[in-house]
PDB file with one MODEL, atoms N, CA, C and O in Angstrom:
MODEL        1
ATOM      1  N   MET A   1      78.141 124.340 117.511  1.00  0.00           N
ATOM      2  CA  MET A   1      77.329 123.664 116.524  1.00  0.00           C
ATOM      3  C   MET A   1      77.564 122.155 116.633  1.00  0.00           C
ATOM      4  O   MET A   1      78.686 121.715 116.883  1.00  0.00           O
ATOM      5  N   ASP A   2      76.530 121.385 116.451  1.00  0.00           N
ATOM      6  CA  ASP A   2      76.625 119.930 116.548  1.00  0.00           C
ATOM      7  C   ASP A   2      77.159 119.322 115.257  1.00  0.00           C
ATOM      8  O   ASP A   2      76.936 119.839 114.162  1.00  0.00           O
ATOM      9  N   THR A   3      77.863 118.220 115.416  1.00  0.00           N
ATOM     10  CA  THR A   3      78.351 117.478 114.254  1.00  0.00           C
ATOM     11  C   THR A   3      77.259 116.525 113.791  1.00  0.00           C
ATOM     12  O   THR A   3      76.776 115.695 114.561  1.00  0.00           O
ATOM     13  N   GLU A   4      76.879 116.651 112.538  1.00  0.00           N
ATOM     14  CA  GLU A   4      75.867 115.784 111.933  1.00  0.00           C
ATOM     15  C   GLU A   4      76.564 114.657 111.188  1.00  0.00           C
ATOM     16  O   GLU A   4      77.557 114.888 110.498  1.00  0.00           O
ATOM     17  N   GLN A   5      76.051 113.439 111.324  1.00  0.00           N
ATOM     18  CA  GLN A   5      76.629 112.286 110.636  1.00  0.00           C
ATOM     19  C   GLN A   5      75.582 111.642 109.744  1.00  0.00           C
ATOM     20  O   GLN A   5      74.406 111.564 110.100  1.00  0.00           O
ATOM     21  N   ARG A   6      76.020 111.188 108.592  1.00  0.00           N
ATOM     22  CA  ARG A   6      75.139 110.514 107.637  1.00  0.00           C
ATOM     23  C   ARG A   6      75.941 109.441 106.905  1.00  0.00           C
ATOM     24  O   ARG A   6      77.172 109.443 106.919  1.00  0.00           O
ATOM     25  N   THR A   7      75.225 108.539 106.275  1.00  0.00           N
ATOM     26  CA  THR A   7      75.820 107.593 105.339  1.00  0.00           C
ATOM     27  C   THR A   7      75.263 107.905 103.965  1.00  0.00           C
ATOM     28  O   THR A   7      74.052 107.844 103.752  1.00  0.00           O
ATOM     29  N   PHE A   8      76.143 108.240 103.033  1.00  0.00           N
ATOM     30  CA  PHE A   8      75.755 108.457 101.640  1.00  0.00           C
ATOM     31  C   PHE A   8      75.970 107.134 100.914  1.00  0.00           C
ATOM     32  O   PHE A   8      77.067 106.575 100.935  1.00  0.00           O
ATOM     33  N   ARG A   9      74.921 106.642 100.275  1.00  0.00           N
ATOM     34  CA  ARG A   9      75.020 105.400  99.500  1.00  0.00           C
ATOM     35  C   ARG A   9      74.865 105.778  98.040  1.00  0.00           C
ATOM     36  O   ARG A   9      73.780 106.163  97.603  1.00  0.00           O
ATOM     37  N   LEU A  10      75.944 105.670  97.287  1.00  0.00           N
ATOM     38  CA  LEU A  10      75.955 106.080  95.888  1.00  0.00           C
ATOM     39  C   LEU A  10      76.036 104.869  94.974  1.00  0.00           C
ATOM     40  O   LEU A  10      76.637 103.849  95.312  1.00  0.00           O
ATOM     41  N   ARG A  11      75.418 105.006  93.814  1.00  0.00           N
ATOM     42  CA  ARG A  11      75.595 104.017  92.746  1.00  0.00           C
ATOM     43  C   ARG A  11      76.365 104.716  91.639  1.00  0.00           C
ATOM     44  O   ARG A  11      75.951 105.769  91.153  1.00  0.00           O
ATOM     45  N   LEU A  12      77.490 104.126  91.242  1.00  0.00           N
ATOM     46  CA  LEU A  12      78.361 104.713  90.234  1.00  0.00           C
ATOM     47  C   LEU A  12      78.328 103.878  88.963  1.00  0.00           C
ATOM     48  O   LEU A  12      78.100 102.669  89.002  1.00  0.00           O
ATOM     49  N   GLU A  13      78.560 104.545  87.832  1.00  0.00           N
ATOM     50  CA  GLU A  13      78.686 103.812  86.573  1.00  0.00           C
ATOM     51  C   GLU A  13      79.860 102.849  86.691  1.00  0.00           C
ATOM     52  O   GLU A  13      80.937 103.215  87.160  1.00  0.00           O
ATOM     53  N   ARG A  14      79.639 101.636  86.266  1.00  0.00           N
ATOM     54  CA  ARG A  14      80.675 100.605  86.410  1.00  0.00           C
ATOM     55  C   ARG A  14      81.938 100.953  85.620  1.00  0.00           C
ATOM     56  O   ARG A  14      83.047 100.710  86.096  1.00  0.00           O
ATOM     57  N   THR A  15      81.783 101.518  84.420  1.00  0.00           N
ATOM     58  CA  THR A  15      82.939 101.787  83.560  1.00  0.00           C
ATOM     59  C   THR A  15      83.751 102.998  84.003  1.00  0.00           C
ATOM     60  O   THR A  15      84.893 103.166  83.574  1.00  0.00           O
ATOM     61  N   ALA A  16      83.183 103.834  84.845  1.00  0.00           N
ATOM     62  CA  ALA A  16      83.886 105.040  85.287  1.00  0.00           C
ATOM     63  C   ALA A  16      83.881 105.160  86.807  1.00  0.00           C
ATOM     64  O   ALA A  16      83.907 106.269  87.341  1.00  0.00           O
ATOM     65  N   ALA A  17      83.850 104.036  87.502  1.00  0.00           N
ATOM     66  CA  ALA A  17      83.681 104.057  88.955  1.00  0.00           C
ATOM     67  C   ALA A  17      84.836 104.742  89.681  1.00  0.00           C
ATOM     68  O   ALA A  17      84.602 105.523  90.603  1.00  0.00           O
ATOM     69  N   MET A  18      86.064 104.467  89.287  1.00  0.00           N
ATOM     70  CA  MET A  18      87.203 105.069  89.987  1.00  0.00           C
ATOM     71  C   MET A  18      87.273 106.572  89.747  1.00  0.00           C
ATOM     72  O   MET A  18      87.573 107.332  90.667  1.00  0.00           O
ATOM     73  N   ASP A  19      87.001 107.005  88.524  1.00  0.00           N
ATOM     74  CA  ASP A  19      86.986 108.443  88.232  1.00  0.00           C
ATOM     75  C   ASP A  19      85.877 109.137  89.010  1.00  0.00           C
ATOM     76  O   ASP A  19      86.082 110.219  89.559  1.00  0.00           O
ATOM     77  N   ALA A  20      84.705 108.516  89.057  1.00  0.00           N
ATOM     78  CA  ALA A  20      83.583 109.101  89.788  1.00  0.00           C
ATOM     79  C   ALA A  20      83.879 109.142  91.285  1.00  0.00           C
ATOM     80  O   ALA A  20      83.562 110.129  91.949  1.00  0.00           O
ATOM     81  N   ALA A  21      84.479 108.087  91.821  1.00  0.00           N
ATOM     82  CA  ALA A  21      84.821 108.059  93.245  1.00  0.00           C
ATOM     83  C   ALA A  21      85.825 109.156  93.589  1.00  0.00           C
ATOM     84  O   ALA A  21      85.718 109.795  94.636  1.00  0.00           O
ATOM     85  N   GLU A  22      86.787 109.372  92.717  1.00  0.00           N
ATOM     86  CA  GLU A  22      87.766 110.447  92.933  1.00  0.00           C
ATOM     87  C   GLU A  22      87.083 111.812  92.936  1.00  0.00           C
ATOM     88  O   GLU A  22      87.406 112.662  93.766  1.00  0.00           O
ATOM     89  N   ALA A  23      86.148 112.030  92.022  1.00  0.00           N
ATOM     90  CA  ALA A  23      85.410 113.292  91.970  1.00  0.00           C
ATOM     91  C   ALA A  23      84.538 113.465  93.215  1.00  0.00           C
ATOM     92  O   ALA A  23      84.408 114.575  93.731  1.00  0.00           O
ATOM     93  N   VAL A  24      83.946 112.386  93.695  1.00  0.00           N
ATOM     94  CA  VAL A  24      83.126 112.434  94.907  1.00  0.00           C
ATOM     95  C   VAL A  24      83.977 112.851  96.101  1.00  0.00           C
ATOM     96  O   VAL A  24      83.582 113.732  96.865  1.00  0.00           O
ATOM     97  N   LEU A  25      85.135 112.228  96.267  1.00  0.00           N
ATOM     98  CA  LEU A  25      86.004 112.553  97.399  1.00  0.00           C
ATOM     99  C   LEU A  25      86.500 113.991  97.337  1.00  0.00           C
ATOM    100  O   LEU A  25      86.583 114.659  98.367  1.00  0.00           O
ATOM    101  N   ALA A  26      86.831 114.477  96.145  1.00  0.00           N
ATOM    102  CA  ALA A  26      87.275 115.866  95.994  1.00  0.00           C
ATOM    103  C   ALA A  26      86.151 116.835  96.338  1.00  0.00           C
ATOM    104  O   ALA A  26      86.393 117.868  96.964  1.00  0.00           O
ATOM    105  N   THR A  27      84.935 116.513  95.938  1.00  0.00           N
ATOM    106  CA  THR A  27      83.788 117.372  96.228  1.00  0.00           C
ATOM    107  C   THR A  27      83.532 117.438  97.730  1.00  0.00           C
ATOM    108  O   THR A  27      83.257 118.512  98.265  1.00  0.00           O
ATOM    109  N   LEU A  28      83.621 116.311  98.406  1.00  0.00           N
ATOM    110  CA  LEU A  28      83.432 116.303  99.859  1.00  0.00           C
ATOM    111  C   LEU A  28      84.515 117.113 100.556  1.00  0.00           C
ATOM    112  O   LEU A  28      84.228 117.887 101.470  1.00  0.00           O
ATOM    113  N   ARG A  29      85.765 116.935 100.124  1.00  0.00           N
ATOM    114  CA  ARG A  29      86.880 117.661 100.748  1.00  0.00           C
ATOM    115  C   ARG A  29      86.711 119.164 100.593  1.00  0.00           C
ATOM    116  O   ARG A  29      86.886 119.918 101.550  1.00  0.00           O
ATOM    117  N   ARG A  30      86.368 119.600  99.372  1.00  0.00           N
ATOM    118  CA  ARG A  30      86.181 121.039  99.128  1.00  0.00           C
ATOM    119  C   ARG A  30      84.998 121.602  99.907  1.00  0.00           C
ATOM    120  O   ARG A  30      84.979 122.789 100.232  1.00  0.00           O
ATOM    121  N   GLY A  31      84.013 120.761 100.209  1.00  0.00           N
ATOM    122  CA  GLY A  31      82.833 121.212 100.944  1.00  0.00           C
ATOM    123  C   GLY A  31      82.990 121.160 102.450  1.00  0.00           C
ATOM    124  O   GLY A  31      82.051 121.478 103.180  1.00  0.00           O
ATOM    125  N   GLY A  32      84.157 120.765 102.929  1.00  0.00           N
ATOM    126  CA  GLY A  32      84.390 120.716 104.368  1.00  0.00           C
ATOM    127  C   GLY A  32      83.709 119.546 105.061  1.00  0.00           C
ATOM    128  O   GLY A  32      83.450 119.600 106.264  1.00  0.00           O
ATOM    129  N   VAL A  33      83.419 118.493 104.312  1.00  0.00           N
ATOM    130  CA  VAL A  33      82.773 117.305 104.874  1.00  0.00           C
ATOM    131  C   VAL A  33      83.857 116.289 105.231  1.00  0.00           C
ATOM    132  O   VAL A  33      84.748 116.006 104.430  1.00  0.00           O
ATOM    133  N   GLN A  34      83.768 115.749 106.438  1.00  0.00           N
ATOM    134  CA  GLN A  34      84.748 114.774 106.913  1.00  0.00           C
ATOM    135  C   GLN A  34      84.341 113.372 106.467  1.00  0.00           C
ATOM    136  O   GLN A  34      83.174 112.993 106.577  1.00  0.00           O
ATOM    137  N   LEU A  35      85.287 112.622 105.976  1.00  0.00           N
ATOM    138  CA  LEU A  35      85.055 111.234 105.580  1.00  0.00           C
ATOM    139  C   LEU A  35      85.520 110.324 106.708  1.00  0.00           C
ATOM    140  O   LEU A  35      86.697 110.333 107.069  1.00  0.00           O
ATOM    141  N   HIS A  36      84.598 109.534 107.269  1.00  0.00           N
ATOM    142  CA  HIS A  36      84.944 108.623 108.359  1.00  0.00           C
ATOM    143  C   HIS A  36      85.203 107.208 107.862  1.00  0.00           C
ATOM    144  O   HIS A  36      86.034 106.496 108.426  1.00  0.00           O
ATOM    145  N   ALA A  37      84.500 106.792 106.813  1.00  0.00           N
ATOM    146  CA  ALA A  37      84.700 105.442 106.266  1.00  0.00           C
ATOM    147  C   ALA A  37      84.210 105.406 104.829  1.00  0.00           C
ATOM    148  O   ALA A  37      83.323 106.166 104.440  1.00  0.00           O
ATOM    149  N   MET A  38      84.806 104.503 104.040  1.00  0.00           N
ATOM    150  CA  MET A  38      84.418 104.349 102.639  1.00  0.00           C
ATOM    151  C   MET A  38      84.467 102.869 102.289  1.00  0.00           C
ATOM    152  O   MET A  38      85.431 102.171 102.604  1.00  0.00           O
ATOM    153  N   ARG A  39      83.405 102.402 101.628  1.00  0.00           N
ATOM    154  CA  ARG A  39      83.333 101.019 101.176  1.00  0.00           C
ATOM    155  C   ARG A  39      82.864 101.016  99.728  1.00  0.00           C
ATOM    156  O   ARG A  39      81.917 101.723  99.381  1.00  0.00           O
ATOM    157  N   MET A  40      83.517 100.228  98.884  1.00  0.00           N
ATOM    158  CA  MET A  40      83.142 100.135  97.473  1.00  0.00           C
ATOM    159  C   MET A  40      83.022  98.661  97.108  1.00  0.00           C
ATOM    160  O   MET A  40      83.899  97.855  97.420  1.00  0.00           O
ATOM    161  N   ALA A  41      81.916  98.322  96.438  1.00  0.00           N
ATOM    162  CA  ALA A  41      81.682  96.930  96.052  1.00  0.00           C
ATOM    163  C   ALA A  41      80.851  96.898  94.780  1.00  0.00           C
ATOM    164  O   ALA A  41      80.068  97.813  94.526  1.00  0.00           O
ATOM    165  N   PRO A  42      81.016  95.855  93.980  1.00  0.00           N
ATOM    166  CA  PRO A  42      80.193  95.743  92.775  1.00  0.00           C
ATOM    167  C   PRO A  42      78.739  95.495  93.143  1.00  0.00           C
ATOM    168  O   PRO A  42      78.432  94.769  94.089  1.00  0.00           O
ATOM    169  N   GLY A  43      77.852  96.115  92.375  1.00  0.00           N
ATOM    170  CA  GLY A  43      76.422  95.926  92.565  1.00  0.00           C
ATOM    171  C   GLY A  43      75.792  95.421  91.282  1.00  0.00           C
ATOM    172  O   GLY A  43      76.483  95.214  90.284  1.00  0.00           O
ATOM    173  N   VAL A  44      74.504  95.225  91.305  1.00  0.00           N
ATOM    174  CA  VAL A  44      73.791  94.708  90.137  1.00  0.00           C
ATOM    175  C   VAL A  44      73.791  95.720  88.995  1.00  0.00           C
ATOM    176  O   VAL A  44      73.977  95.350  87.836  1.00  0.00           O
ATOM    177  N   HIS A  45      73.584  96.991  89.320  1.00  0.00           N
ATOM    178  CA  HIS A  45      73.443  98.027  88.297  1.00  0.00           C
ATOM    179  C   HIS A  45      74.587  99.030  88.310  1.00  0.00           C
ATOM    180  O   HIS A  45      74.397 100.174  87.898  1.00  0.00           O
ATOM    181  N   GLY A  46      75.751  98.640  88.765  1.00  0.00           N
ATOM    182  CA  GLY A  46      76.903  99.535  88.832  1.00  0.00           C
ATOM    183  C   GLY A  46      77.711  99.231  90.082  1.00  0.00           C
ATOM    184  O   GLY A  46      77.541  98.187  90.711  1.00  0.00           O
ATOM    185  N   MET A  47      78.585 100.154  90.430  1.00  0.00           N
ATOM    186  CA  MET A  47      79.393 100.004  91.639  1.00  0.00           C
ATOM    187  C   MET A  47      78.709 100.740  92.785  1.00  0.00           C
ATOM    188  O   MET A  47      78.225 101.859  92.613  1.00  0.00           O
ATOM    189  N   ASN A  48      78.673 100.109  93.951  1.00  0.00           N
ATOM    190  CA  ASN A  48      78.102 100.735  95.138  1.00  0.00           C
ATOM    191  C   ASN A  48      79.228 101.361  95.952  1.00  0.00           C
ATOM    192  O   ASN A  48      80.242 100.720  96.225  1.00  0.00           O
ATOM    193  N   LEU A  49      79.037 102.612  96.333  1.00  0.00           N
ATOM    194  CA  LEU A  49      80.008 103.338  97.147  1.00  0.00           C
ATOM    195  C   LEU A  49      79.285 103.859  98.377  1.00  0.00           C
ATOM    196  O   LEU A  49      78.399 104.707  98.266  1.00  0.00           O
ATOM    197  N   ASP A  50      79.657 103.356  99.549  1.00  0.00           N
ATOM    198  CA  ASP A  50      79.070 103.795 100.813  1.00  0.00           C
ATOM    199  C   ASP A  50      80.079 104.679 101.529  1.00  0.00           C
ATOM    200  O   ASP A  50      81.232 104.294 101.725  1.00  0.00           O
ATOM    201  N   LEU A  51      79.632 105.871 101.919  1.00  0.00           N
ATOM    202  CA  LEU A  51      80.496 106.836 102.586  1.00  0.00           C
ATOM    203  C   LEU A  51      79.883 107.233 103.921  1.00  0.00           C
ATOM    204  O   LEU A  51      78.744 107.698 103.961  1.00  0.00           O
ATOM    205  N   ASP A  52      80.612 107.059 105.001  1.00  0.00           N
ATOM    206  CA  ASP A  52      80.198 107.575 106.302  1.00  0.00           C
ATOM    207  C   ASP A  52      80.843 108.944 106.443  1.00  0.00           C
ATOM    208  O   ASP A  52      82.067 109.063 106.491  1.00  0.00           O
ATOM    209  N   VAL A  53      80.005 109.984 106.509  1.00  0.00           N
ATOM    210  CA  VAL A  53      80.500 111.356 106.500  1.00  0.00           C
ATOM    211  C   VAL A  53      79.954 112.125 107.695  1.00  0.00           C
ATOM    212  O   VAL A  53      78.980 111.716 108.328  1.00  0.00           O
ATOM    213  N   ALA A  54      80.602 113.244 107.990  1.00  0.00           N
ATOM    214  CA  ALA A  54      80.167 114.123 109.069  1.00  0.00           C
ATOM    215  C   ALA A  54      80.521 115.554 108.702  1.00  0.00           C
ATOM    216  O   ALA A  54      81.460 115.802 107.945  1.00  0.00           O
ATOM    217  N   ALA A  55      79.752 116.499 109.253  1.00  0.00           N
ATOM    218  CA  ALA A  55      80.019 117.919 109.026  1.00  0.00           C
ATOM    219  C   ALA A  55      79.417 118.721 110.169  1.00  0.00           C
ATOM    220  O   ALA A  55      78.537 118.245 110.886  1.00  0.00           O
ATOM    221  N   GLU A  56      79.899 119.928 110.322  1.00  0.00           N
ATOM    222  CA  GLU A  56      79.347 120.844 111.310  1.00  0.00           C
ATOM    223  C   GLU A  56      78.044 121.409 110.762  1.00  0.00           C
ATOM    224  O   GLU A  56      78.061 122.288 109.900  1.00  0.00           O
ATOM    225  N   GLY A  57      76.940 120.921 111.246  1.00  0.00           N
ATOM    226  CA  GLY A  57      75.637 121.382 110.792  1.00  0.00           C
ATOM    227  C   GLY A  57      75.131 120.587 109.603  1.00  0.00           C
ATOM    228  O   GLY A  57      75.914 120.059 108.813  1.00  0.00           O
ATOM    229  N   GLU A  58      73.822 120.507 109.485  1.00  0.00           N
ATOM    230  CA  GLU A  58      73.202 119.717 108.426  1.00  0.00           C
ATOM    231  C   GLU A  58      73.308 120.386 107.064  1.00  0.00           C
ATOM    232  O   GLU A  58      73.286 119.699 106.043  1.00  0.00           O
ATOM    233  N   ASP A  59      73.422 121.704 107.022  1.00  0.00           N
ATOM    234  CA  ASP A  59      73.468 122.420 105.744  1.00  0.00           C
ATOM    235  C   ASP A  59      74.634 121.970 104.868  1.00  0.00           C
ATOM    236  O   ASP A  59      74.483 121.859 103.652  1.00  0.00           O
ATOM    237  N   ALA A  60      75.779 121.714 105.462  1.00  0.00           N
ATOM    238  CA  ALA A  60      76.945 121.275 104.685  1.00  0.00           C
ATOM    239  C   ALA A  60      76.695 119.919 104.040  1.00  0.00           C
ATOM    240  O   ALA A  60      77.145 119.673 102.921  1.00  0.00           O
ATOM    241  N   LEU A  61      75.984 119.040 104.731  1.00  0.00           N
ATOM    242  CA  LEU A  61      75.684 117.718 104.170  1.00  0.00           C
ATOM    243  C   LEU A  61      74.646 117.806 103.055  1.00  0.00           C
ATOM    244  O   LEU A  61      74.737 117.086 102.061  1.00  0.00           O
ATOM    245  N   VAL A  62      73.665 118.683 103.217  1.00  0.00           N
ATOM    246  CA  VAL A  62      72.655 118.879 102.169  1.00  0.00           C
ATOM    247  C   VAL A  62      73.312 119.443 100.917  1.00  0.00           C
ATOM    248  O   VAL A  62      73.036 118.986  99.808  1.00  0.00           O
ATOM    249  N   LEU A  63      74.177 120.432 101.089  1.00  0.00           N
ATOM    250  CA  LEU A  63      74.878 121.028  99.952  1.00  0.00           C
ATOM    251  C   LEU A  63      75.789 119.999  99.273  1.00  0.00           C
ATOM    252  O   LEU A  63      75.857 119.946  98.045  1.00  0.00           O
ATOM    253  N   ALA A  64      76.478 119.194 100.058  1.00  0.00           N
ATOM    254  CA  ALA A  64      77.347 118.159  99.487  1.00  0.00           C
ATOM    255  C   ALA A  64      76.533 117.173  98.662  1.00  0.00           C
ATOM    256  O   ALA A  64      76.958 116.778  97.577  1.00  0.00           O
ATOM    257  N   ARG A  65      75.373 116.773  99.159  1.00  0.00           N
ATOM    258  CA  ARG A  65      74.523 115.837  98.416  1.00  0.00           C
ATOM    259  C   ARG A  65      74.063 116.449  97.100  1.00  0.00           C
ATOM    260  O   ARG A  65      74.055 115.768  96.074  1.00  0.00           O
ATOM    261  N   MET A  66      73.682 117.717  97.113  1.00  0.00           N
ATOM    262  CA  MET A  66      73.254 118.378  95.876  1.00  0.00           C
ATOM    263  C   MET A  66      74.400 118.438  94.872  1.00  0.00           C
ATOM    264  O   MET A  66      74.192 118.233  93.676  1.00  0.00           O
ATOM    265  N   ARG A  67      75.597 118.717  95.351  1.00  0.00           N
ATOM    266  CA  ARG A  67      76.755 118.765  94.449  1.00  0.00           C
ATOM    267  C   ARG A  67      77.092 117.388  93.891  1.00  0.00           C
ATOM    268  O   ARG A  67      77.464 117.265  92.724  1.00  0.00           O
ATOM    269  N   LEU A  68      76.966 116.357  94.714  1.00  0.00           N
ATOM    270  CA  LEU A  68      77.262 115.002  94.257  1.00  0.00           C
ATOM    271  C   LEU A  68      76.279 114.547  93.180  1.00  0.00           C
ATOM    272  O   LEU A  68      76.643 113.773  92.294  1.00  0.00           O
ATOM    273  N   CYS A  69      75.040 115.024  93.253  1.00  0.00           N
ATOM    274  CA  CYS A  69      74.027 114.660  92.244  1.00  0.00           C
ATOM    275  C   CYS A  69      74.422 115.133  90.850  1.00  0.00           C
ATOM    276  O   CYS A  69      73.974 114.558  89.859  1.00  0.00           O
ATOM    277  N   ASN A  70      75.246 116.162  90.755  1.00  0.00           N
ATOM    278  CA  ASN A  70      75.624 116.741  89.470  1.00  0.00           C
ATOM    279  C   ASN A  70      76.906 116.156  88.887  1.00  0.00           C
ATOM    280  O   ASN A  70      77.322 116.561  87.802  1.00  0.00           O
ATOM    281  N   LEU A  71      77.533 115.231  89.571  1.00  0.00           N
ATOM    282  CA  LEU A  71      78.791 114.671  89.083  1.00  0.00           C
ATOM    283  C   LEU A  71      78.552 113.619  88.006  1.00  0.00           C
ATOM    284  O   LEU A  71      77.617 112.823  88.089  1.00  0.00           O
ATOM    285  N   ILE A  72      79.405 113.632  87.007  1.00  0.00           N
ATOM    286  CA  ILE A  72      79.346 112.613  85.956  1.00  0.00           C
ATOM    287  C   ILE A  72      79.755 111.273  86.559  1.00  0.00           C
ATOM    288  O   ILE A  72      80.756 111.187  87.272  1.00  0.00           O
ATOM    289  N   GLY A  73      78.994 110.249  86.277  1.00  0.00           N
ATOM    290  CA  GLY A  73      79.289 108.915  86.773  1.00  0.00           C
ATOM    291  C   GLY A  73      78.512 108.527  88.016  1.00  0.00           C
ATOM    292  O   GLY A  73      78.486 107.354  88.388  1.00  0.00           O
ATOM    293  N   VAL A  74      77.872 109.507  88.671  1.00  0.00           N
ATOM    294  CA  VAL A  74      77.042 109.208  89.840  1.00  0.00           C
ATOM    295  C   VAL A  74      75.616 108.994  89.351  1.00  0.00           C
ATOM    296  O   VAL A  74      74.987 109.920  88.839  1.00  0.00           O
ATOM    297  N   LEU A  75      75.107 107.782  89.507  1.00  0.00           N
ATOM    298  CA  LEU A  75      73.785 107.440  88.990  1.00  0.00           C
ATOM    299  C   LEU A  75      72.673 107.669  90.004  1.00  0.00           C
ATOM    300  O   LEU A  75      71.569 108.069  89.634  1.00  0.00           O
ATOM    301  N   LYS A  76      72.957 107.418  91.285  1.00  0.00           N
ATOM    302  CA  LYS A  76      71.922 107.514  92.308  1.00  0.00           C
ATOM    303  C   LYS A  76      72.571 107.762  93.659  1.00  0.00           C
ATOM    304  O   LYS A  76      73.673 107.284  93.929  1.00  0.00           O
ATOM    305  N   ILE A  77      71.870 108.522  94.514  1.00  0.00           N
ATOM    306  CA  ILE A  77      72.357 108.772  95.868  1.00  0.00           C
ATOM    307  C   ILE A  77      71.206 108.556  96.846  1.00  0.00           C
ATOM    308  O   ILE A  77      70.092 109.035  96.634  1.00  0.00           O
ATOM    309  N   ARG A  78      71.498 107.832  97.910  1.00  0.00           N
ATOM    310  CA  ARG A  78      70.560 107.707  99.026  1.00  0.00           C
ATOM    311  C   ARG A  78      71.291 108.160 100.284  1.00  0.00           C
ATOM    312  O   ARG A  78      72.490 107.926 100.439  1.00  0.00           O
ATOM    313  N   VAL A  79      70.558 108.806 101.174  1.00  0.00           N
ATOM    314  CA  VAL A  79      71.147 109.277 102.426  1.00  0.00           C
ATOM    315  C   VAL A  79      70.488 108.517 103.564  1.00  0.00           C
ATOM    316  O   VAL A  79      69.265 108.389 103.624  1.00  0.00           O
ATOM    317  N   GLN A  80      71.318 108.019 104.458  1.00  0.00           N
ATOM    318  CA  GLN A  80      70.832 107.262 105.600  1.00  0.00           C
ATOM    319  C   GLN A  80      71.376 107.910 106.862  1.00  0.00           C
ATOM    320  O   GLN A  80      72.581 108.134 106.983  1.00  0.00           O
ATOM    321  N   ALA A  81      70.487 108.211 107.803  1.00  0.00           N
ATOM    322  CA  ALA A  81      70.916 108.764 109.083  1.00  0.00           C
ATOM    323  C   ALA A  81      71.521 107.645 109.925  1.00  0.00           C
ATOM    324  O   ALA A  81      71.133 106.486 109.775  1.00  0.00           O
ATOM    325  N   PRO A  82      72.456 107.969 110.800  1.00  0.00           N
ATOM    326  CA  PRO A  82      73.062 106.928 111.639  1.00  0.00           C
ATOM    327  C   PRO A  82      72.039 106.355 112.613  1.00  0.00           C
ATOM    328  O   PRO A  82      71.112 107.040 113.044  1.00  0.00           O
ATOM    329  N   ILE A  83      72.230 105.092 112.944  1.00  0.00           N
ATOM    330  CA  ILE A  83      71.306 104.415 113.870  1.00  0.00           C
ATOM    331  C   ILE A  83      71.777 104.599 115.290  1.00  0.00           C
ATOM    332  O   ILE A  83      71.140 104.107 116.221  1.00  0.00           O
TER     333      ILE A  83
ENDMDL
END
């Protein structure tokens, strides 16, 4: 099976950014998604969290994105394919 790579760009609530980031990382770990890089910076409407992730097959990444949408403190998620 091929390894699929994506960049998840999340917007987190500013007041709960660290708690939300911890929940995001735990969700990825439990889902078998590999974290290659993480960047966090303040944004206009919250904290921006960029995650470079990979998994065996696209299904694991789709499931991880659906699970991340349900986390408290995650306001928005965009997925970007690698260039």
